[in-house]
């Protein structure tokens, strides 16, 4: 186990290094820089700005400097937001995105599992069809349509929730549901197909024959085994949902991290581009590692050792 | 650690929800203040004096010396006050300065700082604060992008570019606590307008010298001298300013608080307005969603006002076919501006047949006729002949930065050119910063750009085309007569004569047509009827000093 973990950690650091390098050089290859603007600035001022932010150094020097700043987790000042450092931006934005993402994950997992289980138990009955219609809608309706739609119905027409902004419990509800719709639908479909497969297995028949309650056969024996693919999907999903999403955060005016992934690129805000990418990669790699460890816990037949693969 | 932040987050969430419900409660309770029982009250306005706005995005900085964008500018203008302030009549008036004396040659300005001008922490505002603030902007190590706004001051440019090391040679002198003497390079008729601009606003010398990060958050280090002061700044979420009791003219300020939400999505902000969560939607701090504009106009709720800005197409004047002046004119004359305004932009823009906006009053009737197909066709044929080309050989690409509104205009013009000349013009769009690079390096044929005035003077628009590599020119066009006229205007002290000179220069620009003006910008907004007294200026900025809720 320890050796396996060590090996995986080495892979994590290697992937991180590759991601940082690729992002760094791709980013420098885009035309334009943080100071490209519609109203041209005198050359001398531009020069002193470049000097001020260390952009006059040769690119390999900048690259090595950047690697150093990742190691110390001092990600530097933002070019666009002069009052802020990249660390500030992540420290302020991530808790917000995390709270919203966690609420959405909770909704997605609980509703997704319930829908999936119901659909499988009542295979080809109206319950199944209803659950799958909901799932198809969740997958095919884009989140921004769902978001605008729910704003219109629940905030403007019914007045149950505020239209947008962040800070209170009511303000979490609409964005969390809009964000949860797609993963919920996906989880429901995954659960359903795996449950169907598992329910046909002999050991389920044995469990039924032993006279166990339907509840116990379903949730203890069947669901546990049907969960594996869902767990696999949950790794990358959590990484992306917890670090924030551009569309939902923009539509609901939420001060999360999501918008920085996109706007930093159009601003050519180099340090923010790098900072958000590195941060996201760290979380993603960590989540994938976590999923691998979870496999062993859910299914003891999977041995977490480096040998015998 | 994670738990802690979560707990913190939850508690802030609950506190702010309390604040929010408090605000909400206030506004819904408002109609009840109309009850006749209140009529006996001595106070004029019983409504809570809170204005709720959307500023669209996080202000990049709240440091007047470093600001270079309208979002930061809007907030800074409410919290700081320069020597002058633009009044309702669009002219600069005494503000932090109570007396302004100008020397005979119009090159030396002596400002007397108001005796009761105070910072929000109670310190007096002194001439030294101004001297310090301006020299700080000019110091190369400050790396202030907008330092060039101060270049009209004697030796400011040289000092900023490092050609002069001694700051005492720059024409800014505080001779005592209340006297600031400023020497200029040339007589600059718009100098008192510049002193109202945010780059010219003072900073508190003691505070700024002691704290490098004074402007990064809403703390007691953030000290300002204007009508309002900063109360709260939740980055990317909301900024709130409250009335500054130390302000010398605080009696005239009626609003207690202004909240600036940072909602990027125009549709969301508009929905919030419709739902009563905001008091104002659209310009000047944000925009309305384009598809809402026609409906709002039909309902008679839309307010539209002109601002000093021009939307134009630029020609690359060194590449065929637009190295030929007749071609440039043909393409410019063939545009049907009124049709585009009526059907595409739909916000009552003004067709532009000149470069300088009508608010600056050079020649409002324009220099040519809109949609002049006859002349256009004639010029087109002559142009082809001079170039030695046939219509089929003509290969024209029209560029714009990726955006739905620019695309619609480009498509309309593509169609108009096809109808006029029977040619197929290609369209090409690019991401904003890539587009700017291409335009600045002359790598295009025709491309869209716009210009919003920095100050209310025609020179701000004409100067762009003075030098071939002037940075904002892009067209690679240069003309000796044009340059000579602009040079003359800089030293001409008589305003009427100066205006004539500038009109002649604009005439040359329109005869040579390196740019095809399309329309002069307008701004549109909707507001709650109870919001009164907001000053909307012709340069697109806004002043909430006299605003109130009825």
Short mmCIF file of C-alpha atoms in Angstrom, two decimals, chain B residues 127-362:
data_model
loop_
_atom_site.label_atom_id
_atom_site.label_comp_id
_atom_site.label_asym_id
_atom_site.label_seq_id
_atom_site.Cartn_x
_atom_site.Cartn_y
_atom_site.Cartn_z
CA UNK B 127 -1.32 71.19 -1.79
CA UNK B 128 1.44 68.78 -0.76
CA UNK B 129 -0.97 65.89 -1.17
CA UNK B 130 -1.58 66.90 -4.79
CA UNK B 131 2.10 67.43 -5.45
CA UNK B 132 2.88 64.04 -3.96
CA UNK B 133 0.06 62.27 -5.86
CA UNK B 134 1.02 63.68 -9.27
CA UNK B 135 4.72 63.06 -8.83
CA UNK B 136 3.94 59.56 -7.67
CA UNK B 137 2.01 58.86 -10.89
CA UNK B 138 4.90 60.22 -12.95
CA UNK B 139 7.65 58.33 -11.13
CA UNK B 140 8.71 55.50 -13.48
CA UNK B 141 8.85 52.96 -10.64
CA UNK B 142 5.13 53.44 -9.96
CA UNK B 143 4.51 51.86 -13.41
CA UNK B 144 1.29 53.85 -13.84
CA UNK B 145 -0.20 53.18 -17.26
CA UNK B 146 -2.07 56.48 -17.33
CA UNK B 147 0.96 58.62 -16.46
CA UNK B 148 0.67 60.14 -19.94
CA UNK B 149 -2.52 61.92 -18.84
CA UNK B 150 -0.15 64.29 -17.01
CA UNK B 151 2.13 64.94 -19.97
CA UNK B 152 0.68 68.43 -20.53
CA UNK B 153 2.59 69.51 -17.40
CA UNK B 154 6.06 70.95 -17.97
CA UNK B 155 8.77 68.24 -18.06
CA UNK B 156 6.31 65.59 -16.91
CA UNK B 157 6.88 63.44 -19.98
CA UNK B 158 10.66 63.68 -19.70
CA UNK B 159 10.58 62.76 -16.03
CA UNK B 160 8.24 59.84 -16.63
CA UNK B 161 10.45 58.53 -19.43
CA UNK B 162 13.53 58.83 -17.25
CA UNK B 163 15.14 61.60 -19.32
CA UNK B 164 15.09 63.88 -16.29
CA UNK B 165 15.98 62.43 -12.91
CA UNK B 166 15.27 65.47 -10.73
CA UNK B 167 11.61 65.69 -9.79
CA UNK B 168 12.04 69.39 -8.97
CA UNK B 169 12.29 70.18 -12.66
CA UNK B 170 8.70 69.01 -13.19
CA UNK B 171 6.23 71.90 -13.23
CA UNK B 172 4.37 70.92 -10.06
CA UNK B 173 5.09 73.02 -6.95
CA UNK B 174 3.27 73.22 -3.66
CA UNK B 175 4.45 76.57 -2.28
CA UNK B 176 2.55 76.25 1.00
CA UNK B 177 -0.17 74.07 2.53
CA UNK B 178 -2.84 75.63 0.36
CA UNK B 179 -1.12 76.78 -2.83
CA UNK B 180 -0.30 74.59 -5.79
CA UNK B 181 1.47 76.13 -8.79
CA UNK B 182 1.42 74.15 -12.01
CA UNK B 183 3.40 75.01 -15.12
CA UNK B 184 2.36 73.56 -18.46
CA UNK B 185 4.30 72.79 -21.64
CA UNK B 186 1.74 74.60 -23.83
CA UNK B 187 -1.44 76.56 -23.24
CA UNK B 188 -3.86 73.70 -22.79
CA UNK B 189 -7.48 74.82 -23.05
CA UNK B 190 -8.77 71.59 -21.51
CA UNK B 191 -6.39 71.52 -18.52
CA UNK B 192 -9.10 72.24 -15.96
CA UNK B 193 -11.01 69.29 -17.36
CA UNK B 194 -7.97 67.10 -16.87
CA UNK B 195 -7.71 68.14 -13.23
CA UNK B 196 -11.16 66.60 -12.73
CA UNK B 197 -9.93 63.27 -14.17
CA UNK B 198 -9.04 60.50 -11.73
CA UNK B 199 -5.34 60.33 -12.55
CA UNK B 200 -5.16 63.93 -11.24
CA UNK B 201 -6.91 63.16 -7.96
CA UNK B 202 -4.95 63.54 -4.73
CA UNK B 203 -3.89 60.80 -2.36
CA UNK B 204 -3.17 61.27 1.34
CA UNK B 205 0.61 61.59 1.45
CA UNK B 206 1.05 60.29 5.03
CA UNK B 207 -1.15 57.25 4.49
CA UNK B 208 0.24 56.24 1.11
CA UNK B 209 3.87 56.71 2.09
CA UNK B 210 3.38 54.51 5.13
CA UNK B 211 1.27 51.77 3.53
CA UNK B 212 2.07 50.39 0.11
CA UNK B 213 -1.11 48.32 0.05
CA UNK B 214 -3.41 51.10 1.29
CA UNK B 215 -5.83 50.76 -1.64
CA UNK B 216 -6.16 46.99 -1.68
CA UNK B 217 -9.06 46.59 0.72
CA UNK B 218 -11.72 48.53 2.59
CA UNK B 219 -9.75 49.30 5.74
CA UNK B 220 -9.16 52.51 7.69
CA UNK B 221 -6.06 52.99 5.52
CA UNK B 222 -8.28 53.67 2.52
CA UNK B 223 -8.64 57.42 2.96
CA UNK B 224 -10.39 59.58 0.37
CA UNK B 225 -11.46 63.22 0.02
CA UNK B 226 -14.68 63.00 -2.00
CA UNK B 227 -18.40 62.85 -1.35
CA UNK B 228 -18.29 59.17 -0.38
CA UNK B 229 -15.87 56.82 1.32
CA UNK B 230 -15.28 53.10 0.97
CA UNK B 231 -17.18 50.95 3.45
CA UNK B 232 -16.98 47.44 2.08
CA UNK B 233 -15.16 45.73 -0.77
CA UNK B 234 -15.84 42.03 -1.17
CA UNK B 235 -13.71 41.25 -4.18
CA UNK B 236 -15.64 40.07 -7.22
CA UNK B 237 -18.87 40.35 -5.29
CA UNK B 238 -19.85 43.80 -4.06
CA UNK B 239 -18.42 47.20 -3.16
CA UNK B 240 -20.26 49.63 -0.93
CA UNK B 241 -19.56 53.29 -0.37
CA UNK B 242 -21.10 55.51 2.28
CA UNK B 243 -21.46 59.26 2.69
CA UNK B 244 -18.23 60.94 3.81
CA UNK B 245 -19.12 63.24 6.70
CA UNK B 246 -15.74 64.97 6.49
CA UNK B 247 -16.37 66.12 2.91
CA UNK B 248 -16.43 69.90 2.66
CA UNK B 249 -19.70 69.89 0.71
CA UNK B 250 -21.33 67.06 2.72
CA UNK B 251 -24.56 69.07 3.17
CA UNK B 252 -25.35 68.60 -0.51
CA UNK B 253 -24.85 64.83 -0.39
CA UNK B 254 -28.13 63.05 0.27
CA UNK B 255 -27.36 59.38 -0.35
CA UNK B 256 -26.22 57.44 2.71
CA UNK B 257 -24.98 54.44 0.81
CA UNK B 258 -24.39 53.17 -2.72
CA UNK B 259 -23.96 49.46 -3.35
CA UNK B 260 -22.16 48.30 -6.48
CA UNK B 261 -22.84 44.64 -7.24
CA UNK B 262 -20.43 42.98 -9.66
CA UNK B 263 -22.76 41.06 -11.96
CA UNK B 264 -21.11 40.37 -15.31
CA UNK B 265 -24.10 38.92 -17.05
CA UNK B 266 -26.22 41.76 -18.46
CA UNK B 267 -29.35 39.61 -18.61
CA UNK B 268 -29.00 38.66 -14.94
CA UNK B 269 -28.50 42.28 -13.91
CA UNK B 270 -31.54 43.30 -15.92
CA UNK B 271 -33.60 40.51 -14.30
CA UNK B 272 -32.48 41.75 -10.90
CA UNK B 273 -33.66 45.23 -11.83
CA UNK B 274 -37.01 43.89 -12.99
CA UNK B 275 -37.27 41.95 -9.74
CA UNK B 276 -36.58 45.05 -7.63
CA UNK B 277 -33.15 43.92 -6.46
CA UNK B 278 -31.40 46.80 -8.27
CA UNK B 279 -32.46 50.42 -8.81
CA UNK B 280 -30.78 50.90 -12.15
CA UNK B 281 -29.76 48.72 -15.11
CA UNK B 282 -27.56 49.54 -18.08
CA UNK B 283 -25.30 52.52 -18.72
CA UNK B 284 -23.12 54.08 -17.49
CA UNK B 285 -21.80 51.42 -15.11
CA UNK B 286 -22.94 48.41 -17.15
CA UNK B 287 -24.96 47.58 -20.27
CA UNK B 288 -28.44 46.37 -21.05
CA UNK B 289 -28.85 43.00 -22.76
CA UNK B 290 -29.11 43.91 -26.47
CA UNK B 291 -32.26 41.89 -27.07
CA UNK B 292 -34.12 43.78 -24.32
CA UNK B 293 -33.53 47.17 -25.97
CA UNK B 294 -36.25 47.12 -28.67
CA UNK B 295 -38.91 45.99 -26.17
CA UNK B 296 -37.89 48.56 -23.58
CA UNK B 297 -37.98 51.22 -26.28
CA UNK B 298 -41.51 50.21 -27.30
CA UNK B 299 -42.60 50.33 -23.69
CA UNK B 300 -41.17 53.84 -23.43
CA UNK B 301 -38.99 52.89 -20.48
CA UNK B 302 -35.64 53.22 -22.20
CA UNK B 303 -33.49 56.31 -21.55
CA UNK B 304 -30.91 57.14 -24.20
CA UNK B 305 -28.23 59.82 -24.10
CA UNK B 306 -25.32 60.62 -26.44
CA UNK B 307 -21.72 60.31 -25.32
CA UNK B 308 -18.49 61.52 -26.89
CA UNK B 309 -17.41 58.47 -28.82
CA UNK B 310 -17.13 57.37 -32.43
CA UNK B 311 -17.52 53.92 -33.95
CA UNK B 312 -15.47 53.77 -37.11
CA UNK B 313 -13.84 51.48 -39.66
CA UNK B 314 -10.15 51.98 -40.27
CA UNK B 315 -8.46 51.47 -43.65
CA UNK B 316 -4.94 50.12 -43.92
CA UNK B 317 -3.70 52.85 -46.27
CA UNK B 318 -0.57 51.12 -47.50
CA UNK B 319 -2.14 47.97 -48.94
CA UNK B 320 -4.22 47.87 -52.12
CA UNK B 321 -7.00 48.66 -52.70
CA UNK B 322 -7.14 51.09 -49.78
CA UNK B 323 -3.87 52.80 -50.62
CA UNK B 324 -6.09 54.61 -53.09
CA UNK B 325 -8.01 57.52 -51.60
CA UNK B 326 -10.92 57.17 -54.04
CA UNK B 327 -11.40 53.58 -52.99
CA UNK B 328 -11.45 54.57 -49.33
CA UNK B 329 -14.02 57.27 -50.04
CA UNK B 330 -16.12 54.97 -52.20
CA UNK B 331 -16.39 52.39 -49.43
CA UNK B 332 -17.13 55.04 -46.83
CA UNK B 333 -19.79 56.84 -48.89
CA UNK B 334 -21.56 53.58 -49.78
CA UNK B 335 -22.43 52.81 -46.17
CA UNK B 336 -26.01 53.38 -45.17
CA UNK B 337 -25.54 54.46 -41.58
CA UNK B 338 -29.13 55.35 -40.77
CA UNK B 339 -30.32 51.88 -41.84
CA UNK B 340 -27.74 50.25 -39.59
CA UNK B 341 -28.82 52.38 -36.65
CA UNK B 342 -32.52 51.74 -37.26
CA UNK B 343 -32.22 48.00 -37.75
CA UNK B 344 -29.03 46.75 -36.16
CA UNK B 345 -27.82 48.87 -33.27
CA UNK B 346 -31.31 50.25 -32.47
CA UNK B 347 -30.24 52.59 -29.67
CA UNK B 348 -30.70 55.92 -31.46
CA UNK B 349 -27.04 56.36 -32.30
CA UNK B 350 -26.18 59.36 -34.47
CA UNK B 351 -24.88 58.70 -38.02
CA UNK B 352 -21.26 59.89 -38.18
CA UNK B 353 -20.12 61.82 -41.23
CA UNK B 354 -17.12 63.19 -39.37
CA UNK B 355 -14.64 61.96 -36.78
CA UNK B 356 -15.35 64.34 -33.90
CA UNK B 357 -18.57 63.74 -31.91
CA UNK B 358 -21.23 66.47 -32.05
CA UNK B 359 -20.92 67.06 -28.28
CA UNK B 360 -17.59 68.73 -29.06
CA UNK B 361 -19.19 70.85 -31.75
CA UNK B 362 -16.74 71.20 -34.65
#
